[in-house]
Structures are given as C-alpha cells and as structure tokens.
Short mmCIF file of C-alpha atoms in Angstrom, two decimals:
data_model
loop_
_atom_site.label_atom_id
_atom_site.label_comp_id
_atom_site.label_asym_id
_atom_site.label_seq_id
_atom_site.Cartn_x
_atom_site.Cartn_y
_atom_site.Cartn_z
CA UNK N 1 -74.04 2.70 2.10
CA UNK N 2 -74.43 0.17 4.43
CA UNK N 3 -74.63 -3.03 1.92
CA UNK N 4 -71.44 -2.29 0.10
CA UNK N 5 -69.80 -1.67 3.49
CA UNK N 6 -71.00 -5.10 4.46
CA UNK N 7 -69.90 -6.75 1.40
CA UNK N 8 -66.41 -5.20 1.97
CA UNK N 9 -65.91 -6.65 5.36
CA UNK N 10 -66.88 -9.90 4.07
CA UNK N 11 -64.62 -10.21 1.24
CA UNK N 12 -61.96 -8.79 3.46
CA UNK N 13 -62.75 -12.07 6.27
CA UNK N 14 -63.61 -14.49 3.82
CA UNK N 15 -60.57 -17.24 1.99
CA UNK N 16 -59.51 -16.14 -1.17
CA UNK N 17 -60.16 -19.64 -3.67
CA UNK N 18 -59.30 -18.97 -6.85
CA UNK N 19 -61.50 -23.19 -7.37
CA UNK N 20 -62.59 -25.60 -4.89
CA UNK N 21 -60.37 -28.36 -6.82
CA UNK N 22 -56.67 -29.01 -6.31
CA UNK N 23 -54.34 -30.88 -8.31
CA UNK N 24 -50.94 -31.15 -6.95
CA UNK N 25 -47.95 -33.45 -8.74
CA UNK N 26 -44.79 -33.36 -7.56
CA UNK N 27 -41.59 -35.58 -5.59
CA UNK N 28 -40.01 -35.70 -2.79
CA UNK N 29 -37.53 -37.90 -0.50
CA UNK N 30 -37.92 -40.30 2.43
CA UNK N 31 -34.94 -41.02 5.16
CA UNK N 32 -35.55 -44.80 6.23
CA UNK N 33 -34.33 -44.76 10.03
CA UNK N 34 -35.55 -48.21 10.97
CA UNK N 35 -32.77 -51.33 11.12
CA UNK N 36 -34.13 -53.05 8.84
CA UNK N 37 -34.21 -50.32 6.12
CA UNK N 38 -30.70 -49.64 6.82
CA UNK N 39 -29.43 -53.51 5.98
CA UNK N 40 -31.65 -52.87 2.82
CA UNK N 41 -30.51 -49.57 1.45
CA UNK N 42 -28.36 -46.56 3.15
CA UNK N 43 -30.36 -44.28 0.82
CA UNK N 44 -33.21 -42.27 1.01
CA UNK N 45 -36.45 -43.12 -0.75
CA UNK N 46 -37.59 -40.98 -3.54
CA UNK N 47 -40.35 -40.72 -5.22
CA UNK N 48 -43.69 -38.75 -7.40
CA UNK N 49 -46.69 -37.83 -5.88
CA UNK N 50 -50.08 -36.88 -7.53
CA UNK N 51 -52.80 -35.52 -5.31
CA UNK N 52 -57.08 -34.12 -5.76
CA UNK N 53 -58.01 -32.69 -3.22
CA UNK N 54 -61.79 -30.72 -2.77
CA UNK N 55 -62.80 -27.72 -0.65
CA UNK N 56 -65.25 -28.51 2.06
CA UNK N 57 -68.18 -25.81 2.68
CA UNK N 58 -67.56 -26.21 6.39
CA UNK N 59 -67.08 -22.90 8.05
CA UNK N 60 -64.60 -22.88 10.98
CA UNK N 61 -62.86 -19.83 11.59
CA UNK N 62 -62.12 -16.92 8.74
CA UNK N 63 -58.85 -17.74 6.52
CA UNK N 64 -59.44 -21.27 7.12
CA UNK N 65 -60.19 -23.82 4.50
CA UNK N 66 -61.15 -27.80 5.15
CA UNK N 67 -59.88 -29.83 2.04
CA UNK N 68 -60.24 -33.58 1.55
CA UNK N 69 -57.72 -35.59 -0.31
CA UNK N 70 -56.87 -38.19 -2.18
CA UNK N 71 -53.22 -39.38 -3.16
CA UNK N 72 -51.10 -41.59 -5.22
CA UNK N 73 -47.21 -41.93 -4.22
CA UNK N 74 -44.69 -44.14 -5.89
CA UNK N 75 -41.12 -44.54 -4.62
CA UNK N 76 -37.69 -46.75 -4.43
CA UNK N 77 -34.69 -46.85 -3.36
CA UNK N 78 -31.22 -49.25 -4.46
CA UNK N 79 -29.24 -50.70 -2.29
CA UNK N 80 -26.13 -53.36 -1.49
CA UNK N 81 -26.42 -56.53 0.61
CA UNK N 82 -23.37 -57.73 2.17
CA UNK N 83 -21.23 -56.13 -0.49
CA UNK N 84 -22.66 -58.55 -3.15
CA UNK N 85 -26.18 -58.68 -3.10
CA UNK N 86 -27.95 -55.27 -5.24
CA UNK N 87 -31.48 -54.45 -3.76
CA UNK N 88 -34.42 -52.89 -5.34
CA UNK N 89 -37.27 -51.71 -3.33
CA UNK N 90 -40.27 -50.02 -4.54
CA UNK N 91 -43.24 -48.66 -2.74
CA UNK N 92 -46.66 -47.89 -4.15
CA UNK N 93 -48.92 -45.83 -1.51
CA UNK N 94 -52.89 -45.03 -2.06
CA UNK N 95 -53.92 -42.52 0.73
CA UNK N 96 -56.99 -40.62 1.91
CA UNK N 97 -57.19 -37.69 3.97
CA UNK N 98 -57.60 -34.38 4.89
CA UNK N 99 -55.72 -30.71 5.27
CA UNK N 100 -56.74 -27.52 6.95
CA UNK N 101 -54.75 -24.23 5.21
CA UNK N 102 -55.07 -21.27 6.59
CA UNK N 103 -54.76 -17.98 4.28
CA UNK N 104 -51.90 -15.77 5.32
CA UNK N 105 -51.96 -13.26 2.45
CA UNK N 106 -53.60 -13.88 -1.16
CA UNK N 107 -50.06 -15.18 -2.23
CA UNK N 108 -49.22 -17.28 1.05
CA UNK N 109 -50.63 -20.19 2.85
CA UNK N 110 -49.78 -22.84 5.31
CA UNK N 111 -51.57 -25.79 6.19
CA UNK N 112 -51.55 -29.07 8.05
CA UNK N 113 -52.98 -32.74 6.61
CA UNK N 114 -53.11 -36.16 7.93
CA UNK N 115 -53.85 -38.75 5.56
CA UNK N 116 -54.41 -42.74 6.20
CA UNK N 117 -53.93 -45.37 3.38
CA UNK N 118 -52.31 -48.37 2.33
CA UNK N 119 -48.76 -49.80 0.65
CA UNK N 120 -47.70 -52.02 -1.56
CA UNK N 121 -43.81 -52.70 -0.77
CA UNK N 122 -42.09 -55.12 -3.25
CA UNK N 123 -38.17 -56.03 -2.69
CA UNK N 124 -35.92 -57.42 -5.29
CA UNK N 125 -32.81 -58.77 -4.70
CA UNK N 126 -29.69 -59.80 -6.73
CA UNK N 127 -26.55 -61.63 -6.42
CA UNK N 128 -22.93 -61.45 -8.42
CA UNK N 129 -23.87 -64.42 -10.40
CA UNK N 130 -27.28 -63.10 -11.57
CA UNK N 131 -29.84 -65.17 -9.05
CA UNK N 132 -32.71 -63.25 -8.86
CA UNK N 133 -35.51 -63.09 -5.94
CA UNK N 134 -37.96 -61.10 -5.12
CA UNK N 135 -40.89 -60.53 -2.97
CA UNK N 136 -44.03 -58.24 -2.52
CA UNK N 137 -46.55 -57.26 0.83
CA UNK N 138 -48.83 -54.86 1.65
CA UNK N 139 -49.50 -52.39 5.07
CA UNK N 140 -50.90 -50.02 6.53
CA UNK N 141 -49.77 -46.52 6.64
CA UNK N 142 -50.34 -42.90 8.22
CA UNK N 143 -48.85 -39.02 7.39
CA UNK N 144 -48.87 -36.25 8.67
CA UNK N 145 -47.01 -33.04 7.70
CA UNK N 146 -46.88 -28.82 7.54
CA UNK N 147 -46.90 -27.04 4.61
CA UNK N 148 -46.19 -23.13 2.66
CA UNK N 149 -48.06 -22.91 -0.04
CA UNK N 150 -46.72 -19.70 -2.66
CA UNK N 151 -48.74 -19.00 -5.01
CA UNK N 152 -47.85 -16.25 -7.46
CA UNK N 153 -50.34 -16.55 -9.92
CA UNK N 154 -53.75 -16.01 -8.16
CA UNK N 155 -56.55 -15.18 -10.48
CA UNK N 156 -60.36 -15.19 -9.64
CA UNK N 157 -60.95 -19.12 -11.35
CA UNK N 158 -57.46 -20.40 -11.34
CA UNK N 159 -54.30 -20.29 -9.49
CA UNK N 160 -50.88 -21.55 -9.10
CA UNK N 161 -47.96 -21.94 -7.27
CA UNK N 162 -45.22 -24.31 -5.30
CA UNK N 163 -46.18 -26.54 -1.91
CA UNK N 164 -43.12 -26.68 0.23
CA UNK N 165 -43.87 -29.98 2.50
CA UNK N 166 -42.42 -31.71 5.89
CA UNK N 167 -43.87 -34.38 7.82
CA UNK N 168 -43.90 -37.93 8.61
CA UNK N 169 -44.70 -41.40 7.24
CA UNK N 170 -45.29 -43.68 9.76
CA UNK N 171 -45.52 -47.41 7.97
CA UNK N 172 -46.62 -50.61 9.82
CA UNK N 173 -43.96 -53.16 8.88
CA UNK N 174 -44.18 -55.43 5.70
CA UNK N 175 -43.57 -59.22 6.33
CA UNK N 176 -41.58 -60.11 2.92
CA UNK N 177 -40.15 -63.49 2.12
CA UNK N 178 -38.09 -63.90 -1.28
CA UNK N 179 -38.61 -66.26 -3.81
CA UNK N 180 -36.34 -66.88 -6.21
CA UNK N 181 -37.06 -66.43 -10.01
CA UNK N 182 -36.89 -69.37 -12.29
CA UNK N 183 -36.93 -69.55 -15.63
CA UNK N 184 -40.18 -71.51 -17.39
CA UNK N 185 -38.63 -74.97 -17.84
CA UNK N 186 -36.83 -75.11 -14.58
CA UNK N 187 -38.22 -77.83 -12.28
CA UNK N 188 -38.32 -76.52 -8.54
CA UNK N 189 -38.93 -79.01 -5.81
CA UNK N 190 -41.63 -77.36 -3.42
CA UNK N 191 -39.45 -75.91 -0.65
CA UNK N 192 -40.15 -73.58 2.29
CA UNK N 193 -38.96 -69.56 1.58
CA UNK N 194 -36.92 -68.04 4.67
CA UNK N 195 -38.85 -64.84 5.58
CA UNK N 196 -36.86 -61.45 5.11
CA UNK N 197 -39.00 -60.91 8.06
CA UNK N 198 -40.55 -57.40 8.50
CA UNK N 199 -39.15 -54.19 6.64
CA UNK N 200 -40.14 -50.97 8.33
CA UNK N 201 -40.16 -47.96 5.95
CA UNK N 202 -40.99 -45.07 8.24
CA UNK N 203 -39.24 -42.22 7.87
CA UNK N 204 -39.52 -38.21 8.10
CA UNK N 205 -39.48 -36.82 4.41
CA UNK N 206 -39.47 -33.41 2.08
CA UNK N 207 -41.71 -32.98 -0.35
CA UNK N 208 -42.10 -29.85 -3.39
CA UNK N 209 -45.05 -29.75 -5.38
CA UNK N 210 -46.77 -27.73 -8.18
CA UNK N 211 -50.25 -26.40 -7.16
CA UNK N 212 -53.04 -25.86 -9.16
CA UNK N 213 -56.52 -24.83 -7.96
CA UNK N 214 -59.57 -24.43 -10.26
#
C-alpha cells in the first residue's frame, strides 16, 4: 500500500512535461523610445521569432522547470526623414539564454527568461529623387520578460498551446554611417561618410507564440 501511495504523492509534486524539447515560432512588436529611434521611424518594430529551448534535470523546487534557450528574431520597421527621406531598418538578433516556468495547473504556466545575444541592425535610407544609402552594425543585446503559457492540448509525449510574452530589450547602441549606392560604372572619388551616429533600439515589447513541447 505504501509504494503506490508514494508514487501518488510524487506524481502529484512532480512538473507535468509532456517532452524536454520546445519549439516556439511566433511575432511580436517593439516600441523604440530612444531619440534616435524616433527621428528614424515613429513606428513600432515588428517582427518573427523562432526559439529551442531544452529542459534541464536540475531540481529546484516542485512545479519548477529550468529550460535553456536558444533564439532567432528578425524585425523592421519604415519610416520618414524630414518629410522626404523613406527609412528602412531591419534587425536580425541571435540570443542565448535561459527561463524558469513554474506549473500552475496541467493547462497553465508562467515563467520568467533572460537571454543575452547579439544584433545585426542595417538602415536604409531613400530620398524623392531615388538616391539610395544604406548602412549595417552590429551590438550587443539583453531580454528579459514574463510569460502565461496555455496549453490546451497536453498529452503524455506532446503538447501544445499559446505563450503570451512581456518584457524588455535592452540594445547597446549601433554606430551606423550611410553610404550611398552606386551603380557598377559610376566612378566615386574616395570621400569620408558622415556617421548617422548611434541608433538605440531598446524598447519594451509583446510577444504571442505557438508552443510545442515533445
């Protein structure tokens, strides 16, 4: 009587993980606060997301989970420049982290990551008579964000469901100077580029994403 009793309580303390692997794909949106996001763009930044993430077989505390994560985000934005200038700007994140979820019921989690990584930002700019110039950079980046994680279909080797996200990039600032594009049998005289100087693309952001663990 005693082992099945045993067995029960530990099932009963124990996360239910329908797989130790994650895949998560989804979007979200970015609001740029700094100034110098502003005289690019008054929009937000949106983007995709695609995200692995494994289980950990660290024991902390029952209903919590340790996962570690990897992540790929593209985003962009369009803008106007002194009413006659269109902007393009782009954003390509790789980021590495980690999340702790805690199990709420076998449908509901929340959880809490911070992930480190870098960006590649690349600006393009455009003027009323066609001029073209453009400029790339990378930096250094951090997030960190809470999460609800629903998941409706919960079966012993598979599950999924929707991740309801909120947190914070926080993006060193990208020193970008434009050069203008020529065509191939234009002659340019070597000439020094005026930098755009440095484009700051933190921001708070929303993100929804489609979970599936295996």
């Amino acid at each position: 009587m005693r082992a099945p009793l045993v067995l029960a309580l530990v099932s009963l303390t124990t996360p239910a993980l329908a797989g130790r692997n994650e895949i998560t794909v989804g979007g979200g949106e970015r609001a740029l606060r700094s100034s110098s996001a502003d005289a690019v763009t008054p929009d937000s930044m949106s983007g995709s997301s695609l995200s692995y993430a494994r289980a950990l077989d660290i024991d902390v505390i029952p209903q919590l989970t340790l996962w570690a994560e990897g992540s790929f985000v593209g985003g962009s934005a369009k803008g106007l420049m002194f009413q006659s200038i269109t902007t393009d700007l782009a954003t390509t994140v790789f980021m590495a982290g980690g999340r702790a979820r805690y199990t709420l019921h076998q449908y509901i989690a929340v959880s809490a990551r911070v992930d480190l990584g870098s960006a590649r930002t690349s600006l393009s700019l455009e003027d009323s008579s066609g001029r073209k110039a453009s400029a790339t950079g990378w930096s250094s980046i951090a997030a960190a964000a809470t999460a609800l994680d629903l998941l409706p279909i919960d079966l012993p080797q598979f599950a999924l469901g929707v991740r309801l996200e909120l947190g914070y990039v926080a993006a060193r600032g990208v020193e970008l100077t434009p050069k203008r594009e020529t065509t191939g049998d234009t002659l340019m005289l070597p000439v020094s580029q005026s930098s755009f100087g440095k484009l700051d693309l933190s921001g708070p952001y929303f993100g929804i994403s489609v979970i599936s663990q295996f």
